């Protein structure tokens, strides 16, 4: 397998948003080359002149440090209903937002973009007919976006299986079903941004089953340390590795069993704003990279 290590920029949200800062940290302190850019670092609801200036700074600094933005994704602040919003007018606004985000993503060199499939309200989820209606609307919007991304020269679309039914794909079987529905009429292939650290349906919590079953259709795999039944997004430090359930050798073994030929393993580690973790963000990432470098050289 061709494995690479990358990083999701969620770690930089409101902490290191400056392009010259996060690029230096990723390249010089962490020794990584591959980046999953997140919308929270540059939300396209901002005025065009701000976006343009930021994109230019990002391109200048990624080139300076030899970084490759391989994909773009949603993040913490953009974890909203978007294509599954009950208001059709707001769904249209989000479609325009995603297209603009895709335009920027392509400029930055990304070959895939996506996020979580969408989030149903309780009111829509509790009504089976309404649930299916909104789901169909969401699929239609994702497919329209895929045709737009095809025109931009991207390779595929990606979505992330989430942890609860309202957010979609919280079991292996549901993930396969949604993947098939999205691909039926899409302009580009839909693939997964798999996160085996998620705590999905109580009967489907084996992270390695998720990788064995879905690794072959997951060009991006988020890696986080966690404990059973939770999605902690802990770093891979000695203390957390002793109590966590995500082990590098078992992840790689499961990927091999899936038939995957390649994958980008992307750190998605979060630090809450607390005295206990606020000042260890970079060091925790450095230790996490050191741990994974024993197994992944790319």
Tab-separated table of C-alpha atoms in Angstrom:
chain	number	residue	atom	x	y	z
A	1	UNK	CA	0.000	0.000	0.000
A	2	UNK	CA	0.968	3.579	-0.627
A	3	UNK	CA	0.340	5.309	2.712
A	4	UNK	CA	0.871	8.975	3.500
A	5	UNK	CA	0.527	11.012	6.682
A	6	UNK	CA	-1.375	14.280	6.553
A	7	UNK	CA	-3.179	16.663	8.862
A	8	UNK	CA	-6.665	18.136	9.075
A	9	UNK	CA	-6.466	21.851	9.847
A	10	UNK	CA	-9.218	21.657	12.453
A	11	UNK	CA	-6.421	21.854	15.022
A	12	UNK	CA	-5.737	25.414	13.836
A	13	UNK	CA	-9.309	26.716	14.140
A	14	UNK	CA	-9.189	29.999	16.123
A	15	UNK	CA	-5.673	29.060	17.281
A	16	UNK	CA	-3.383	29.224	14.242
A	17	UNK	CA	-5.535	30.588	11.375
A	18	UNK	CA	-2.765	32.744	9.891
A	19	UNK	CA	-1.432	31.074	6.712
A	20	UNK	CA	2.196	31.852	7.532
A	21	UNK	CA	1.751	30.299	10.972
A	22	UNK	CA	-0.069	27.027	10.267
A	23	UNK	CA	2.051	26.278	7.216
A	24	UNK	CA	5.240	26.661	9.251
A	25	UNK	CA	3.900	24.464	12.064
A	26	UNK	CA	2.787	21.711	9.688
A	27	UNK	CA	5.998	21.713	7.649
A	28	UNK	CA	8.753	22.576	10.113
A	29	UNK	CA	7.504	21.405	13.497
A	30	UNK	CA	5.456	18.376	12.437
A	31	UNK	CA	7.373	17.406	9.304
A	32	UNK	CA	4.223	16.772	7.270
A	33	UNK	CA	3.550	17.615	3.616
A	34	UNK	CA	-0.097	16.734	3.073
A	35	UNK	CA	-2.947	18.943	4.281
A	36	UNK	CA	-6.720	18.645	4.484
A	37	UNK	CA	-7.821	22.277	4.466
A	38	UNK	CA	-11.004	23.070	6.426
A	39	UNK	CA	-13.678	25.650	5.710
A	40	UNK	CA	-13.465	27.135	9.205
A	41	UNK	CA	-10.029	28.549	8.370
A	42	UNK	CA	-11.506	30.443	5.413
A	43	UNK	CA	-15.307	30.536	5.395
A	44	UNK	CA	-16.553	31.558	1.974
A	45	UNK	CA	-19.350	33.599	3.514
A	46	UNK	CA	-16.634	36.238	3.935
A	47	UNK	CA	-16.383	39.132	1.446
A	48	UNK	CA	-14.623	38.278	-1.822
A	49	UNK	CA	-11.736	40.683	-1.241
A	50	UNK	CA	-10.873	38.984	2.057
A	51	UNK	CA	-11.109	35.530	0.484
A	52	UNK	CA	-8.875	36.544	-2.400
A	53	UNK	CA	-6.228	37.969	-0.095
A	54	UNK	CA	-6.287	34.873	2.109
A	55	UNK	CA	-6.069	32.471	-0.833
A	56	UNK	CA	-3.039	34.335	-2.155
A	57	UNK	CA	-1.372	34.086	1.264
A	58	UNK	CA	-2.195	30.391	1.500
A	59	UNK	CA	-0.766	29.679	-1.948
A	60	UNK	CA	2.366	31.703	-1.211
A	61	UNK	CA	3.043	29.923	2.079
A	62	UNK	CA	2.160	26.392	1.010
A	63	UNK	CA	4.574	26.813	-1.898
A	64	UNK	CA	7.203	28.228	0.437
A	65	UNK	CA	7.018	25.186	2.720
A	66	UNK	CA	6.362	22.559	0.063
A	67	UNK	CA	2.880	21.635	1.327
A	68	UNK	CA	0.213	19.896	-0.744
A	69	UNK	CA	-3.456	20.623	-0.018
A	70	UNK	CA	-4.881	17.299	-1.178
A	71	UNK	CA	-8.482	17.752	0.014
A	72	UNK	CA	-10.824	20.226	1.651
A	73	UNK	CA	-13.500	19.558	4.237
A	74	UNK	CA	-16.002	20.946	6.682
A	75	UNK	CA	-15.016	21.346	10.334
A	76	UNK	CA	-16.358	22.166	13.786
A	77	UNK	CA	-18.008	25.520	13.076
A	78	UNK	CA	-19.488	24.314	9.767
A	79	UNK	CA	-21.023	21.209	11.336
A	80	UNK	CA	-24.539	22.398	10.518
A	81	UNK	CA	-27.615	21.076	8.661
A	82	UNK	CA	-26.591	22.522	5.243
A	83	UNK	CA	-28.033	20.169	2.517
A	84	UNK	CA	-30.445	18.569	4.997
A	85	UNK	CA	-31.797	21.843	6.363
A	86	UNK	CA	-35.604	21.892	6.529
A	87	UNK	CA	-35.741	25.266	4.737
A	88	UNK	CA	-35.295	24.822	0.949
A	89	UNK	CA	-34.027	28.392	0.563
A	90	UNK	CA	-31.246	27.745	3.050
A	91	UNK	CA	-30.356	24.530	1.224
A	92	UNK	CA	-29.922	26.600	-1.943
A	93	UNK	CA	-27.662	29.035	-0.114
A	94	UNK	CA	-25.503	26.162	1.086
A	95	UNK	CA	-25.272	24.739	-2.419
A	96	UNK	CA	-23.877	28.069	-3.609
A	97	UNK	CA	-21.551	28.092	-0.601
A	98	UNK	CA	-20.219	24.599	-1.393
A	99	UNK	CA	-19.662	25.510	-5.035
A	100	UNK	CA	-17.673	28.574	-4.025
A	101	UNK	CA	-15.719	26.497	-1.513
A	102	UNK	CA	-15.000	23.991	-4.289
A	103	UNK	CA	-13.758	26.807	-6.551
A	104	UNK	CA	-11.325	27.920	-3.860
A	105	UNK	CA	-10.351	24.329	-3.113
A	106	UNK	CA	-9.424	23.732	-6.735
A	107	UNK	CA	-7.313	26.896	-6.772
A	108	UNK	CA	-5.421	25.558	-3.767
A	109	UNK	CA	-4.766	22.292	-5.612
A	110	UNK	CA	-7.280	20.015	-3.870
A	111	UNK	CA	-8.462	17.005	-5.871
A	112	UNK	CA	-11.409	16.199	-3.599
A	113	UNK	CA	-13.788	18.044	-1.308
A	114	UNK	CA	-16.676	17.208	0.994
A	115	UNK	CA	-17.786	16.952	4.596
A	116	UNK	CA	-20.462	15.276	6.647
A	117	UNK	CA	-23.539	14.362	4.535
A	118	UNK	CA	-25.818	16.779	6.389
A	119	UNK	CA	-27.822	16.849	9.616
A	120	UNK	CA	-31.527	16.220	10.038
A	121	UNK	CA	-33.524	18.088	12.630
A	122	UNK	CA	-35.359	15.928	15.173
A	123	UNK	CA	-38.641	17.058	13.653
A	124	UNK	CA	-37.644	15.722	10.215
A	125	UNK	CA	-35.909	12.609	11.488
A	126	UNK	CA	-38.906	11.513	13.574
A	127	UNK	CA	-41.207	11.585	10.518
A	128	UNK	CA	-40.176	8.740	8.128
A	129	UNK	CA	-41.775	10.347	5.072
A	130	UNK	CA	-40.231	13.731	5.780
A	131	UNK	CA	-36.882	12.070	6.560
A	132	UNK	CA	-36.785	10.445	3.133
A	133	UNK	CA	-37.891	13.661	1.427
A	134	UNK	CA	-35.047	15.670	2.983
A	135	UNK	CA	-32.572	12.865	2.322
A	136	UNK	CA	-33.469	12.887	-1.366
A	137	UNK	CA	-33.041	16.661	-1.454
A	138	UNK	CA	-29.635	16.348	0.163
A	139	UNK	CA	-28.500	13.677	-2.287
A	140	UNK	CA	-29.674	15.843	-5.187
A	141	UNK	CA	-27.605	18.780	-3.907
A	142	UNK	CA	-24.500	16.639	-3.379
A	143	UNK	CA	-24.819	15.267	-6.895
A	144	UNK	CA	-25.198	18.723	-8.400
A	145	UNK	CA	-22.076	19.762	-6.520
A	146	UNK	CA	-20.236	16.718	-7.891
A	147	UNK	CA	-20.860	17.863	-11.479
A	148	UNK	CA	-19.512	21.299	-10.574
A	149	UNK	CA	-16.385	19.693	-9.070
A	150	UNK	CA	-15.935	17.589	-12.191
A	151	UNK	CA	-15.721	20.774	-14.239
A	152	UNK	CA	-13.034	21.989	-11.806
A	153	UNK	CA	-10.910	18.920	-12.545
A	154	UNK	CA	-11.315	17.132	-9.222
A	155	UNK	CA	-10.993	13.356	-8.918
A	156	UNK	CA	-13.776	12.488	-6.464
A	157	UNK	CA	-16.095	13.673	-3.718
A	158	UNK	CA	-15.761	12.555	-0.091
A	159	UNK	CA	-18.145	12.323	2.829
A	160	UNK	CA	-17.606	11.245	6.416
A	161	UNK	CA	-19.730	8.602	8.161
A	162	UNK	CA	-20.932	10.172	11.377
A	163	UNK	CA	-21.888	8.998	14.860
A	164	UNK	CA	-25.680	9.314	15.128
A	165	UNK	CA	-28.604	8.541	12.782
A	166	UNK	CA	-29.554	12.222	12.282
A	167	UNK	CA	-26.091	12.838	10.820
A	168	UNK	CA	-26.184	9.825	8.506
A	169	UNK	CA	-24.037	6.766	7.918
A	170	UNK	CA	-23.644	5.669	11.524
A	171	UNK	CA	-23.438	1.966	10.599
A	172	UNK	CA	-21.359	0.189	7.973
A	173	UNK	CA	-24.486	-0.920	6.114
A	174	UNK	CA	-26.009	2.574	6.136
A	175	UNK	CA	-22.722	3.991	4.858
A	176	UNK	CA	-22.683	1.558	1.942
A	177	UNK	CA	-26.306	2.382	1.116
A	178	UNK	CA	-25.740	6.150	1.150
A	179	UNK	CA	-22.578	5.755	-0.919
A	180	UNK	CA	-24.523	3.810	-3.556
A	181	UNK	CA	-27.338	6.376	-3.645
A	182	UNK	CA	-24.917	9.278	-4.040
A	183	UNK	CA	-23.043	7.520	-6.849
A	184	UNK	CA	-26.216	6.841	-8.824
A	185	UNK	CA	-26.136	9.863	-11.131
A	186	UNK	CA	-23.082	11.663	-9.764
A	187	UNK	CA	-20.644	13.605	-11.906
A	188	UNK	CA	-17.685	12.281	-9.921
A	189	UNK	CA	-17.278	9.124	-7.815
A	190	UNK	CA	-18.265	9.526	-4.190
A	191	UNK	CA	-15.765	8.065	-1.741
A	192	UNK	CA	-15.332	8.176	2.023
A	193	UNK	CA	-13.346	10.210	4.473
A	194	UNK	CA	-13.450	7.422	7.020
A	195	UNK	CA	-12.988	8.059	10.736
A	196	UNK	CA	-12.681	4.738	12.609
A	197	UNK	CA	-12.502	6.693	15.866
A	198	UNK	CA	-16.131	7.742	15.654
A	199	UNK	CA	-18.510	6.140	18.129
A	200	UNK	CA	-21.381	5.096	15.866
A	201	UNK	CA	-24.302	2.759	16.464
A	202	UNK	CA	-23.894	0.799	19.736
A	203	UNK	CA	-23.875	-2.452	17.736
A	204	UNK	CA	-21.212	-1.244	15.299
A	205	UNK	CA	-18.339	0.070	17.410
A	206	UNK	CA	-15.438	-2.035	16.184
A	207	UNK	CA	-13.188	0.547	14.457
A	208	UNK	CA	-11.299	-2.122	12.553
A	209	UNK	CA	-14.457	-3.592	11.018
A	210	UNK	CA	-15.164	-0.150	9.554
A	211	UNK	CA	-11.701	-0.109	7.988
A	212	UNK	CA	-11.884	-3.695	6.706
A	213	UNK	CA	-15.305	-3.085	5.123
A	214	UNK	CA	-14.767	0.444	3.795
A	215	UNK	CA	-11.037	1.107	3.584
A	216	UNK	CA	-10.900	0.340	-0.131
A	217	UNK	CA	-13.257	3.268	-0.867
A	218	UNK	CA	-11.604	5.686	1.589
A	219	UNK	CA	-8.838	7.790	0.032
A	220	UNK	CA	-8.765	9.764	3.296
A	221	UNK	CA	-8.804	8.188	6.757
A	222	UNK	CA	-9.010	10.460	9.799
A	223	UNK	CA	-6.889	9.215	12.676
A	224	UNK	CA	-7.540	10.131	16.284
A	225	UNK	CA	-6.941	8.326	19.537
A	226	UNK	CA	-10.093	7.488	21.458
A	227	UNK	CA	-11.749	5.029	23.817
A	228	UNK	CA	-14.553	2.601	23.050
A	229	UNK	CA	-17.953	4.231	22.709
A	230	UNK	CA	-16.581	7.753	22.300
A	231	UNK	CA	-14.981	9.983	19.680
A	232	UNK	CA	-12.395	11.767	21.814
A	233	UNK	CA	-10.023	13.115	19.135
A	234	UNK	CA	-7.125	12.601	21.528
A	235	UNK	CA	-3.505	12.814	20.388
A	236	UNK	CA	-1.353	9.693	20.030
A	237	UNK	CA	0.749	10.428	23.086
A	238	UNK	CA	2.093	7.742	25.401
A	239	UNK	CA	-0.547	8.420	28.051
A	240	UNK	CA	-3.470	8.274	25.625
A	241	UNK	CA	-2.087	5.328	23.666
A	242	UNK	CA	-2.102	3.296	26.884
A	243	UNK	CA	-5.876	3.722	27.282
A	244	UNK	CA	-6.943	4.224	23.654
A	245	UNK	CA	-8.252	1.666	21.154
A	246	UNK	CA	-6.638	2.976	17.946
A	247	UNK	CA	-3.319	1.277	17.211
A	248	UNK	CA	-1.308	2.042	14.091
A	249	UNK	CA	-0.369	-1.530	13.234
A	250	UNK	CA	-3.986	-2.681	13.516
A	251	UNK	CA	-5.198	0.222	11.348
A	252	UNK	CA	-2.693	-0.677	8.634
A	253	UNK	CA	-3.534	-4.387	8.879
A	254	UNK	CA	-7.240	-3.611	8.467
A	255	UNK	CA	-6.515	-1.371	5.469
A	256	UNK	CA	-4.562	-4.180	3.840
A	257	UNK	CA	-7.452	-6.569	4.471
A	258	UNK	CA	-9.840	-4.082	2.866
A	259	UNK	CA	-7.947	-4.255	-0.410
A	260	UNK	CA	-6.969	-0.573	-0.299
A	261	UNK	CA	-4.096	0.325	-2.608
A	262	UNK	CA	-3.438	3.734	-1.094
A	263	UNK	CA	-4.674	6.032	1.653
A	264	UNK	CA	-3.859	9.345	3.248
A	265	UNK	CA	-3.952	8.996	7.032
A	266	UNK	CA	-4.948	12.416	8.306
A	267	UNK	CA	-4.564	13.523	11.914
A	268	UNK	CA	-7.796	14.967	13.293
A	269	UNK	CA	-6.818	15.880	16.840
A	270	UNK	CA	-8.703	18.467	18.856
A	271	UNK	CA	-7.732	20.313	22.003
A	272	UNK	CA	-10.503	21.927	23.999
A	273	UNK	CA	-9.908	25.419	25.327
A	274	UNK	CA	-8.695	24.387	28.783
A	275	UNK	CA	-5.604	24.966	30.872
A	276	UNK	CA	-4.895	21.243	30.825
A	277	UNK	CA	-4.400	21.165	27.042
A	278	UNK	CA	-4.183	24.705	25.662
A	279	UNK	CA	-0.397	24.881	25.733
A	280	UNK	CA	0.420	21.376	24.495
A	281	UNK	CA	-1.223	21.466	21.065
A	282	UNK	CA	1.904	21.461	18.929
A	283	UNK	CA	3.849	19.132	21.217
A	284	UNK	CA	0.988	16.603	21.256
A	285	UNK	CA	0.880	16.658	17.471
A	286	UNK	CA	4.655	16.190	17.285
A	287	UNK	CA	4.451	13.139	19.538
A	288	UNK	CA	1.551	11.809	17.464
A	289	UNK	CA	3.568	12.156	14.259
A	290	UNK	CA	6.535	10.427	15.887
A	291	UNK	CA	4.313	7.494	16.864
A	292	UNK	CA	2.860	7.062	13.365
A	293	UNK	CA	6.205	7.558	11.627
A	294	UNK	CA	7.227	4.152	12.938
A	295	UNK	CA	4.696	2.704	10.516
A	296	UNK	CA	4.164	5.290	7.743
A	297	UNK	CA	7.043	6.940	5.917
A	298	UNK	CA	5.115	8.859	3.276
